[in-house]
PDB file of C-alpha atoms and ligand atoms in Angstrom:
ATOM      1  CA  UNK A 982       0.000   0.000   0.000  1.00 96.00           C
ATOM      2  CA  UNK A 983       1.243   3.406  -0.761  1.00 98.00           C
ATOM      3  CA  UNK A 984       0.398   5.934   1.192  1.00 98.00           C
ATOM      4  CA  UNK A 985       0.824   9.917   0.548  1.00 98.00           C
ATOM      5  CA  UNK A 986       1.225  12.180   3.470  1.00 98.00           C
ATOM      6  CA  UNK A 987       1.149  15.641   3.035  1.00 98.00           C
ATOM      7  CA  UNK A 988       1.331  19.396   4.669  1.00 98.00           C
ATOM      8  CA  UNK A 989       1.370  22.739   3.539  1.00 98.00           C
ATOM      9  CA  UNK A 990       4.159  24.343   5.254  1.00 98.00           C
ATOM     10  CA  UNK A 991       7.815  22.518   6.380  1.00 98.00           C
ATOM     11  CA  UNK A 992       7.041  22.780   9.530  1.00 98.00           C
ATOM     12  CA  UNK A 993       3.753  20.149   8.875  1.00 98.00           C
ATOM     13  CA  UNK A 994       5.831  17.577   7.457  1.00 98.00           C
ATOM     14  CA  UNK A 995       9.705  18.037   9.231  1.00 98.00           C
ATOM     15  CA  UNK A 996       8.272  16.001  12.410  1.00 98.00           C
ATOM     16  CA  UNK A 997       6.985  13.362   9.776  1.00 98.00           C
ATOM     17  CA  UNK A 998      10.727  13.373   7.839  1.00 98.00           C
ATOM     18  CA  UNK A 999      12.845  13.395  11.326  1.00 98.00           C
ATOM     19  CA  UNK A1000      10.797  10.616  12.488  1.00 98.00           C
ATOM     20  CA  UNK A1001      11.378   8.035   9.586  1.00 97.00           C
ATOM     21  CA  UNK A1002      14.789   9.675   9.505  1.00 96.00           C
ATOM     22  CA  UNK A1003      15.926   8.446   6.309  1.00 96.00           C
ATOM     23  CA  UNK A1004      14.214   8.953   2.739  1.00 97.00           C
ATOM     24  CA  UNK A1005      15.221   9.283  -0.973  1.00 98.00           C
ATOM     25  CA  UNK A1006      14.526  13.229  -2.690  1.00 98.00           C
ATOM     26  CA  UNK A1007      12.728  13.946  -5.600  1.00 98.00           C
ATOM     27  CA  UNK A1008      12.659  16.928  -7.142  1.00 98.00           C
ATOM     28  CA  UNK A1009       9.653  17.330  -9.280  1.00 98.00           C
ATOM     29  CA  UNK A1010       7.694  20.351 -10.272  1.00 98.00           C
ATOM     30  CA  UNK A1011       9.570  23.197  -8.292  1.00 98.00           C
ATOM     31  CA  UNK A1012       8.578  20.741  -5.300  1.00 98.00           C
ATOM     32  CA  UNK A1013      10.190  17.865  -3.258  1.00 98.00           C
ATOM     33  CA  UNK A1014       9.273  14.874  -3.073  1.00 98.00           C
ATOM     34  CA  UNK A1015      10.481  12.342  -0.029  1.00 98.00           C
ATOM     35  CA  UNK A1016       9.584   8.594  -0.196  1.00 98.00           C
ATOM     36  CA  UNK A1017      10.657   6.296   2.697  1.00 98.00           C
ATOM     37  CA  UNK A1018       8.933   2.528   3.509  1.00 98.00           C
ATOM     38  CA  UNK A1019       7.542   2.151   7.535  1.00 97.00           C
ATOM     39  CA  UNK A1020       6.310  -0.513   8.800  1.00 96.00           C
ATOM     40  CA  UNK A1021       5.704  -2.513   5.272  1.00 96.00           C
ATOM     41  CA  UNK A1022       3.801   0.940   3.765  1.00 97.00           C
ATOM     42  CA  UNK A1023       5.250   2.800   1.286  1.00 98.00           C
ATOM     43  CA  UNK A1024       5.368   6.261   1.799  1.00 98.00           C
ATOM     44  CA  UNK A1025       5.443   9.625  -0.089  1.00 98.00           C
ATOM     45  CA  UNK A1026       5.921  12.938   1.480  1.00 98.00           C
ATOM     46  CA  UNK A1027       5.590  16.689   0.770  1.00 98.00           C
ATOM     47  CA  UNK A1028       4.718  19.710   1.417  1.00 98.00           C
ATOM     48  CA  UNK A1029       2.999  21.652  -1.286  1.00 98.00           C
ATOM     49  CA  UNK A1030       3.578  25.630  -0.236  1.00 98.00           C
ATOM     50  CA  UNK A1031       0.205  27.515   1.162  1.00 98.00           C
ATOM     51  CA  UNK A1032      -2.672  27.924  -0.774  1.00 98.00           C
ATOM     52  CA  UNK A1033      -5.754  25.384  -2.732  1.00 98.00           C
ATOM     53  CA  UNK A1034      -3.497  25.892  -6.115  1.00 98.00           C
ATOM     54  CA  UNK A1035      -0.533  24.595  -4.255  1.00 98.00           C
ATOM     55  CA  UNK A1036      -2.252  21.931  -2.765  1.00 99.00           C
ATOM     56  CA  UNK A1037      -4.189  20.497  -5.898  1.00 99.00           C
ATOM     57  CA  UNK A1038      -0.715  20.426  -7.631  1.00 98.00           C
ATOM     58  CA  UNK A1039       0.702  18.353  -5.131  1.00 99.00           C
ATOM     59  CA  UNK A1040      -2.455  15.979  -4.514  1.00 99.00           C
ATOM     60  CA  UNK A1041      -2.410  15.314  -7.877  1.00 99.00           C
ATOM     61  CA  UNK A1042       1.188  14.798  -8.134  1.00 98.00           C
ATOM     62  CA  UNK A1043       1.227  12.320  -5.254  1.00 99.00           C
ATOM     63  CA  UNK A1044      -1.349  10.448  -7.186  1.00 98.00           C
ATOM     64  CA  UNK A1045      -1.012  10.270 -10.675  1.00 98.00           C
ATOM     65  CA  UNK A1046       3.163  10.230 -10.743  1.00 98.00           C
ATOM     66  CA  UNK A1047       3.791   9.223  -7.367  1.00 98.00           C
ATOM     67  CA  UNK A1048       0.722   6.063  -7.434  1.00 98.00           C
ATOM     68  CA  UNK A1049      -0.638   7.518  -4.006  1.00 98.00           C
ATOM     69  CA  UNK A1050      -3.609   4.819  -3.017  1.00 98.00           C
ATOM     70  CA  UNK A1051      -4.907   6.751   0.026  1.00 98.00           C
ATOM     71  CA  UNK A1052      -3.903  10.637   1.209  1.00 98.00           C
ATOM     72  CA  UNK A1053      -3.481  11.937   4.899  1.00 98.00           C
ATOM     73  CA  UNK A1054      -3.251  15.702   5.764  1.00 98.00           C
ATOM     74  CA  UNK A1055      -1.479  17.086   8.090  1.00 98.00           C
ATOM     75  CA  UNK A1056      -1.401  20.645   9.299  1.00 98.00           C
ATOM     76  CA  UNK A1057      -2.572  23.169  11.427  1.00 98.00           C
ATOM     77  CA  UNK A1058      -5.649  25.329  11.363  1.00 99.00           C
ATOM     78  CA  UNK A1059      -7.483  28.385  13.082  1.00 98.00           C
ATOM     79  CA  UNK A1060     -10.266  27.413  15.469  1.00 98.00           C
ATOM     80  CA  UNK A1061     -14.216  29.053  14.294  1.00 98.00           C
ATOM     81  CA  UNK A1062     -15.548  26.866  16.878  1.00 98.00           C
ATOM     82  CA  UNK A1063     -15.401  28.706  20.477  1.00 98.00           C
ATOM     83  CA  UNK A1064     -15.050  24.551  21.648  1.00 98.00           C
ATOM     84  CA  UNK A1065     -11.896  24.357  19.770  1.00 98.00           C
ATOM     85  CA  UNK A1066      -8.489  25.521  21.466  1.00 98.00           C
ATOM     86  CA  UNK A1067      -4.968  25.441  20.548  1.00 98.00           C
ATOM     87  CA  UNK A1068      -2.988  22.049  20.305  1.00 98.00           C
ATOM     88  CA  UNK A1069      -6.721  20.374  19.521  1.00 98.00           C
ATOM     89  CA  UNK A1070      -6.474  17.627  17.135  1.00 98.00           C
ATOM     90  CA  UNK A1071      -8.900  17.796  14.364  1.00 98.00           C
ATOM     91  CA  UNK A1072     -10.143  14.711  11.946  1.00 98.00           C
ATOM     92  CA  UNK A1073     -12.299  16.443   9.111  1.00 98.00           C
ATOM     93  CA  UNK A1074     -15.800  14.835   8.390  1.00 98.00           C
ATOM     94  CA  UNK A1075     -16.380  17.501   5.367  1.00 98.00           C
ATOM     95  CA  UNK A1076     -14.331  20.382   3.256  1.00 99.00           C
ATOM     96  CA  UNK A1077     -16.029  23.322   2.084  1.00 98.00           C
ATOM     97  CA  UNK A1078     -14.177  26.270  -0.411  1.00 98.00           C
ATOM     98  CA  UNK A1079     -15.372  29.627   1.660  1.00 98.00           C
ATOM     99  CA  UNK A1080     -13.799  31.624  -1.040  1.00 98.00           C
ATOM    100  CA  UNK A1081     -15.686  29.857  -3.885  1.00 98.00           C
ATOM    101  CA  UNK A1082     -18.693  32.675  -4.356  1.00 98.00           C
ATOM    102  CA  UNK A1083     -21.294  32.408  -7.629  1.00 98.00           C
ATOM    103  CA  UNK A1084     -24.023  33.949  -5.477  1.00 98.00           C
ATOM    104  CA  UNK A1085     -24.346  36.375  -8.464  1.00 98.00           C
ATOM    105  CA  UNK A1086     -25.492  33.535 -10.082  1.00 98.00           C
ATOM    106  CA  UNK A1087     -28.646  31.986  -7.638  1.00 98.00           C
ATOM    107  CA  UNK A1088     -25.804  29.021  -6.011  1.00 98.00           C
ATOM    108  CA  UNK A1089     -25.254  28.948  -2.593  1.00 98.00           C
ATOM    109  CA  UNK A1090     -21.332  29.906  -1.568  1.00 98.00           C
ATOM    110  CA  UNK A1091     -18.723  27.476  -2.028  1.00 98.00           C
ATOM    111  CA  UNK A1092     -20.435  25.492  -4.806  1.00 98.00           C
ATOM    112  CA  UNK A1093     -19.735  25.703  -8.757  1.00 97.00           C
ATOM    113  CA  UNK A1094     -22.414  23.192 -11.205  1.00 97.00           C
ATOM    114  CA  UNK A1095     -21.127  20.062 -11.521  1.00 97.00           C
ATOM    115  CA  UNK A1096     -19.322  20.263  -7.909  1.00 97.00           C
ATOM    116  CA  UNK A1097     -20.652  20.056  -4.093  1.00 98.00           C
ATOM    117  CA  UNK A1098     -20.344  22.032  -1.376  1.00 98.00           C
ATOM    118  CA  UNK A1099     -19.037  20.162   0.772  1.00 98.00           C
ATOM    119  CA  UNK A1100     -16.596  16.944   0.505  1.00 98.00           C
ATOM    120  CA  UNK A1101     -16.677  14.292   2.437  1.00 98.00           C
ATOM    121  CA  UNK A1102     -13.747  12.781   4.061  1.00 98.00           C
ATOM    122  CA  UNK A1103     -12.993   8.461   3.510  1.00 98.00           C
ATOM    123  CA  UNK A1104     -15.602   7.191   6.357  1.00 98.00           C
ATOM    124  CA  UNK A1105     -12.842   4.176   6.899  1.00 98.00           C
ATOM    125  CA  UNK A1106     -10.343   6.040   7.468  1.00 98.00           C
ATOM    126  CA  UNK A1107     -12.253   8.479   9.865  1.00 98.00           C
ATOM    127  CA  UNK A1108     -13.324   5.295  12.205  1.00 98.00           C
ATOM    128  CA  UNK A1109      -9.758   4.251  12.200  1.00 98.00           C
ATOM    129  CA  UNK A1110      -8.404   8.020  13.135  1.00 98.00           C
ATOM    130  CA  UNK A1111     -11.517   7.076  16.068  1.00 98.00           C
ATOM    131  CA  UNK A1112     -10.115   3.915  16.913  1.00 97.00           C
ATOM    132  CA  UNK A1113      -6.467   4.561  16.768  1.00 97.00           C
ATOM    133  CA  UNK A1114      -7.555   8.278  19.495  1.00 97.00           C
ATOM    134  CA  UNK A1115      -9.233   5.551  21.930  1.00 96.00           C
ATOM    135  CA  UNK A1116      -6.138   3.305  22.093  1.00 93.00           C
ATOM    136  CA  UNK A1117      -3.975   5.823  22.305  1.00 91.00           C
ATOM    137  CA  UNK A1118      -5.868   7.940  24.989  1.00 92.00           C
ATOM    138  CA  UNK A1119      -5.517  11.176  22.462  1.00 92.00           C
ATOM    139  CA  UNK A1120      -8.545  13.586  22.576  1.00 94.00           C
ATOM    140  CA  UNK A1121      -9.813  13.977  18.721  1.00 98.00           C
ATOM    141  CA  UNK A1122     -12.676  16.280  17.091  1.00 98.00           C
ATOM    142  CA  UNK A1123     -14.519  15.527  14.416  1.00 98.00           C
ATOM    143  CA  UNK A1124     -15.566  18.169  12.366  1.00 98.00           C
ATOM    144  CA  UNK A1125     -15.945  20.492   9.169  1.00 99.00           C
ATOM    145  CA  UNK A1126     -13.017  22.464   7.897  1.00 99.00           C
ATOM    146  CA  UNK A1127     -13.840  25.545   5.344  1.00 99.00           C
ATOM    147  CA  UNK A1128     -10.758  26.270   3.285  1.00 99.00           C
ATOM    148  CA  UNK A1129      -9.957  29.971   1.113  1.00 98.00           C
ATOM    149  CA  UNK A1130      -6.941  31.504  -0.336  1.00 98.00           C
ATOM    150  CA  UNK A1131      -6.783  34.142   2.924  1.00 98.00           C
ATOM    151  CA  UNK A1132      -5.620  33.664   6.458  1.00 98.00           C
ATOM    152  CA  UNK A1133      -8.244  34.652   8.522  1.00 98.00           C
ATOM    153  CA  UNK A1134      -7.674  37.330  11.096  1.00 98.00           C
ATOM    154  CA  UNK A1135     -10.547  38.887  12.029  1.00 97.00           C
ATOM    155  CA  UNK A1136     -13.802  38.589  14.090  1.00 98.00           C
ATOM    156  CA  UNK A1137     -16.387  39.582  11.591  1.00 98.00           C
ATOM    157  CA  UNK A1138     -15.389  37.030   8.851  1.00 98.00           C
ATOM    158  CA  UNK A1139     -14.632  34.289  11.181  1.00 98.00           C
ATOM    159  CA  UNK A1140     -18.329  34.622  12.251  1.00 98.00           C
ATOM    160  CA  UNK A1141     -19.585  34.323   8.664  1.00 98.00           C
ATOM    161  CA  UNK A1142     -17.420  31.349   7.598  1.00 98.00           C
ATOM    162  CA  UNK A1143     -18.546  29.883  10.892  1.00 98.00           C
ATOM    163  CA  UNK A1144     -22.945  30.158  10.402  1.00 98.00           C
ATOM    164  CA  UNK A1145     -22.258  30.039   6.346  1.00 98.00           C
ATOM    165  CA  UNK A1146     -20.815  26.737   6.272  1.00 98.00           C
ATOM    166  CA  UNK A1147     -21.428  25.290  10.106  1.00 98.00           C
ATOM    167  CA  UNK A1148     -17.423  25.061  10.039  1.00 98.00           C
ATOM    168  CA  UNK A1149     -15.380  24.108  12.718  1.00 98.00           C
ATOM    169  CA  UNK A1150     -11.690  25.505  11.519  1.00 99.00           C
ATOM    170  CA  UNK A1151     -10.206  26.860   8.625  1.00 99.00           C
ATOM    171  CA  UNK A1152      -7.291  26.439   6.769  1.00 98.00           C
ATOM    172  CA  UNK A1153      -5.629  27.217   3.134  1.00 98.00           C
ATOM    173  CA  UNK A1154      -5.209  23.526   2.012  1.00 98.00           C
ATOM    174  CA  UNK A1155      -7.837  20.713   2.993  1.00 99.00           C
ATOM    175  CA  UNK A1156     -10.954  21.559   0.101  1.00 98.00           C
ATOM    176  CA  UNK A1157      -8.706  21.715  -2.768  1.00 98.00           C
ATOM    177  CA  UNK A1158      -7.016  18.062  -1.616  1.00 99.00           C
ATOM    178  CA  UNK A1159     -10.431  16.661  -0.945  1.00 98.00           C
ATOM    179  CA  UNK A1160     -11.885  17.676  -4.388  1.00 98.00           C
ATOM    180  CA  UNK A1161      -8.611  16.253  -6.116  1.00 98.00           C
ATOM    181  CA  UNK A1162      -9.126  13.014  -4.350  1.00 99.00           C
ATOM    182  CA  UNK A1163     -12.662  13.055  -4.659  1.00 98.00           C
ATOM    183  CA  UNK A1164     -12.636  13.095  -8.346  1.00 98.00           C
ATOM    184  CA  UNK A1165      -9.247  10.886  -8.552  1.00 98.00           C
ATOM    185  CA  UNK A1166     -11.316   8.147  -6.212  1.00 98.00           C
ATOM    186  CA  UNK A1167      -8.403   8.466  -3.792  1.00 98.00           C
ATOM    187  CA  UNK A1168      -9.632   7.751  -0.105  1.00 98.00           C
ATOM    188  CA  UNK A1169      -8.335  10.646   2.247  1.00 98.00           C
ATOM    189  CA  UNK A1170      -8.503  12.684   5.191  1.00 98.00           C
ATOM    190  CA  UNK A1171      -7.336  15.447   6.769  1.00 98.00           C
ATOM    191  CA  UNK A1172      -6.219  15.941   9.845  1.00 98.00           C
ATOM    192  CA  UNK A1173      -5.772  19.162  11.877  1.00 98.00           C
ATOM    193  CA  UNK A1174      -4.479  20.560  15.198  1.00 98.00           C
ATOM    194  CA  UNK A1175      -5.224  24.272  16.298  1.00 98.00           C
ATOM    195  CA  UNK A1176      -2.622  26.533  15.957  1.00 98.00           C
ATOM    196  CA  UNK A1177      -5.096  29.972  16.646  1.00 98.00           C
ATOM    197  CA  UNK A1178      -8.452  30.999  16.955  1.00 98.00           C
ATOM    198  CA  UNK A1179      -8.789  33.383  13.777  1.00 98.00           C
ATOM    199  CA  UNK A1180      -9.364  36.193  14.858  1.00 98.00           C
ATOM    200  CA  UNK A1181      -7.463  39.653  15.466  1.00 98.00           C
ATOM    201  CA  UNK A1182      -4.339  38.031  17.059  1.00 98.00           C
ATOM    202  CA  UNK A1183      -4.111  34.752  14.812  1.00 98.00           C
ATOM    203  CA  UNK A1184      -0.978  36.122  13.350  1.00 98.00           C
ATOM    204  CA  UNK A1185       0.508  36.279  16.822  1.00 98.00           C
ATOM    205  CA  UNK A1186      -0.789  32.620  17.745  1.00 98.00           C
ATOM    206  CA  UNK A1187       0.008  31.182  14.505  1.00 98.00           C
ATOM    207  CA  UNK A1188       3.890  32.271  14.727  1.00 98.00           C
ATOM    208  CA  UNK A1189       3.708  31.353  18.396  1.00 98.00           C
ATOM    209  CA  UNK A1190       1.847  27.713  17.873  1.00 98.00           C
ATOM    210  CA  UNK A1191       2.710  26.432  14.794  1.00 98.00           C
ATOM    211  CA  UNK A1192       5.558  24.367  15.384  1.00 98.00           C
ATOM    212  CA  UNK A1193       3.907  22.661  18.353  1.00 98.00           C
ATOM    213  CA  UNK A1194       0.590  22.279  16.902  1.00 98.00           C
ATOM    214  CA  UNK A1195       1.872  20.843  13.737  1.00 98.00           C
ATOM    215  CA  UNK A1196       3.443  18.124  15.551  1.00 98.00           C
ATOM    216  CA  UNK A1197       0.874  17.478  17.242  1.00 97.00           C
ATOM    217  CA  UNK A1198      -0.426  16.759  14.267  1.00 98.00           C
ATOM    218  CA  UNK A1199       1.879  14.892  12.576  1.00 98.00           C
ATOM    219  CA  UNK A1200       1.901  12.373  15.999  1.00 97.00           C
ATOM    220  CA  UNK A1201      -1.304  11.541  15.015  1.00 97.00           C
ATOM    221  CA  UNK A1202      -0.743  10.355  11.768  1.00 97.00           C
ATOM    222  CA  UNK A1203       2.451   8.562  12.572  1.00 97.00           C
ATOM    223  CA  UNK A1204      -0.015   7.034  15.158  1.00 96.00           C
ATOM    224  CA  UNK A1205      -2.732   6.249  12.135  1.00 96.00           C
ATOM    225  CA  UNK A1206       0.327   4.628  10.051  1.00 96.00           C
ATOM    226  CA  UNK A1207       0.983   1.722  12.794  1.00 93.00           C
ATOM    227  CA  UNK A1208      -2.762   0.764  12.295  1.00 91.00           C
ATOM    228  CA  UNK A1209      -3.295   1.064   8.377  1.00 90.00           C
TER     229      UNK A1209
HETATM  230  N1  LIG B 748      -4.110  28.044   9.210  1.00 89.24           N
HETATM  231  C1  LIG B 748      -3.897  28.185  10.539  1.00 89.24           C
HETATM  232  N2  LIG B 748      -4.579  29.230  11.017  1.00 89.24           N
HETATM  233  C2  LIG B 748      -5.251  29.768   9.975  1.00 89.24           C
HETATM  234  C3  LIG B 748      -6.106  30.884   9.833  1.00 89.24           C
HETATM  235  N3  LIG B 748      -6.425  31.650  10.874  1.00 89.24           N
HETATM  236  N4  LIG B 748      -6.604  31.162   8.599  1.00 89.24           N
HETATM  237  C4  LIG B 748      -6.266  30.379   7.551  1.00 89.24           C
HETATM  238  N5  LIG B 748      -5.461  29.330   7.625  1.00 89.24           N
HETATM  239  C5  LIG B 748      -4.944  29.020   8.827  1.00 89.24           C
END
């Protein structure tokens, strides 16, 4: 089985790379690649750079060159739920685009004919994540994740991504993945820990959290990989 794991940022996959500790480099597509075997699973790593064009690039790249049979995310987000806090882990049920707006048009935000609004993440795969928290003893929410091209900094549009798409935390990565495995028939999911809470001093969290959050993170999935 090969398995793709991917972040946005090196900092979401350089827990992931020090923990195998040894892997091969290719350089593909002004991107790097890093593929490493654990555990009888091949792997392939990367990051993809911030942002849904980034991240389809490198889903699809993982797939289609690298033979990818199943995708994990792993990042960090900003919390819209109040429940949510810093260093929370995150599985995603559902990706939404909050950015993707033909309202002119009569559709309801973050949906373009012939797509959905909302993605679902592989059910398997989320039972599993489930499975592998209890047995572990790790605390993990479930919930949906609405991804745009902005980092989100500020009260009044946190609010509206938060009743428009009943989303739990955003991020700049985890839509544009679930749509290119969605149509690819790749099972994924996309994990999440809480880095900052979106609002007027995300910036400040975000530099202050991200390290730690992303490997909390990544500890999850290295956790998923001794049960796949
Ligand atoms: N990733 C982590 N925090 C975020 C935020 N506040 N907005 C967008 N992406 C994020």
């Amino acid at each position: 089985m090969k398995i793709a794991i991917m972040g946005a940022m090196v900092e979401e996959i350089t827990p992931l790379l020090d923990f195998f500790g040894s892997y091969e480099t290719i350089a593909f597509a002004k991107n790097r690649y890093y593929t490493t075997t654990y555990k009888g699973l091949e792997l392939v790593i990367a990051y993809s750079k911030i942002g849904k064009v980034n991240a389809s690039l490198t889903a699809t790249t993982l797939i289609e060159k690298f033979g990818a049979e199943q995708l994990l995310f792993s990042g960090v987000a900003g919390a819209l739920n109040p429940n949510l806090h810093v260093g929370d882990v995150l599985v995603a049920t559902a990706l939404t685009q909050h950015d993707l707006d033909i309202t002119a048009f009569g559709h309801p935000h973050g949906y373009v004919p012939e797509g959905s609004v909302y993605v679902e993440t592989d059910a398997s795969l989320r039972a599993l994540a489930h499975k592998v928290a209890h047995a572990q003893n790790i605390s993990l929410q479930e919930g949906i994740i609405a991804t745009g091209d902005q980092f989100i900094c500020d009260g009044t549009k946190k609010e509206w991504i938060y009743k428009t798409f009943n989303a739990d935390a955003t991020e700049m990565e985890g839509a544009s993945v679930a749509v290119v495995c969605d149509a690819l028939k790749i099972p994924f999911c996309v994990f999440r820990a809480i880095s900052d809470a979106a609002d007027m001093d995300a910036g400040f969290s975000f530099d202050e959290f991200l390290v730690s959050s992303a490997k909390e993170s990544a500890q999850f999935i290295i956790a998923m990989l001794d049960e796949l």
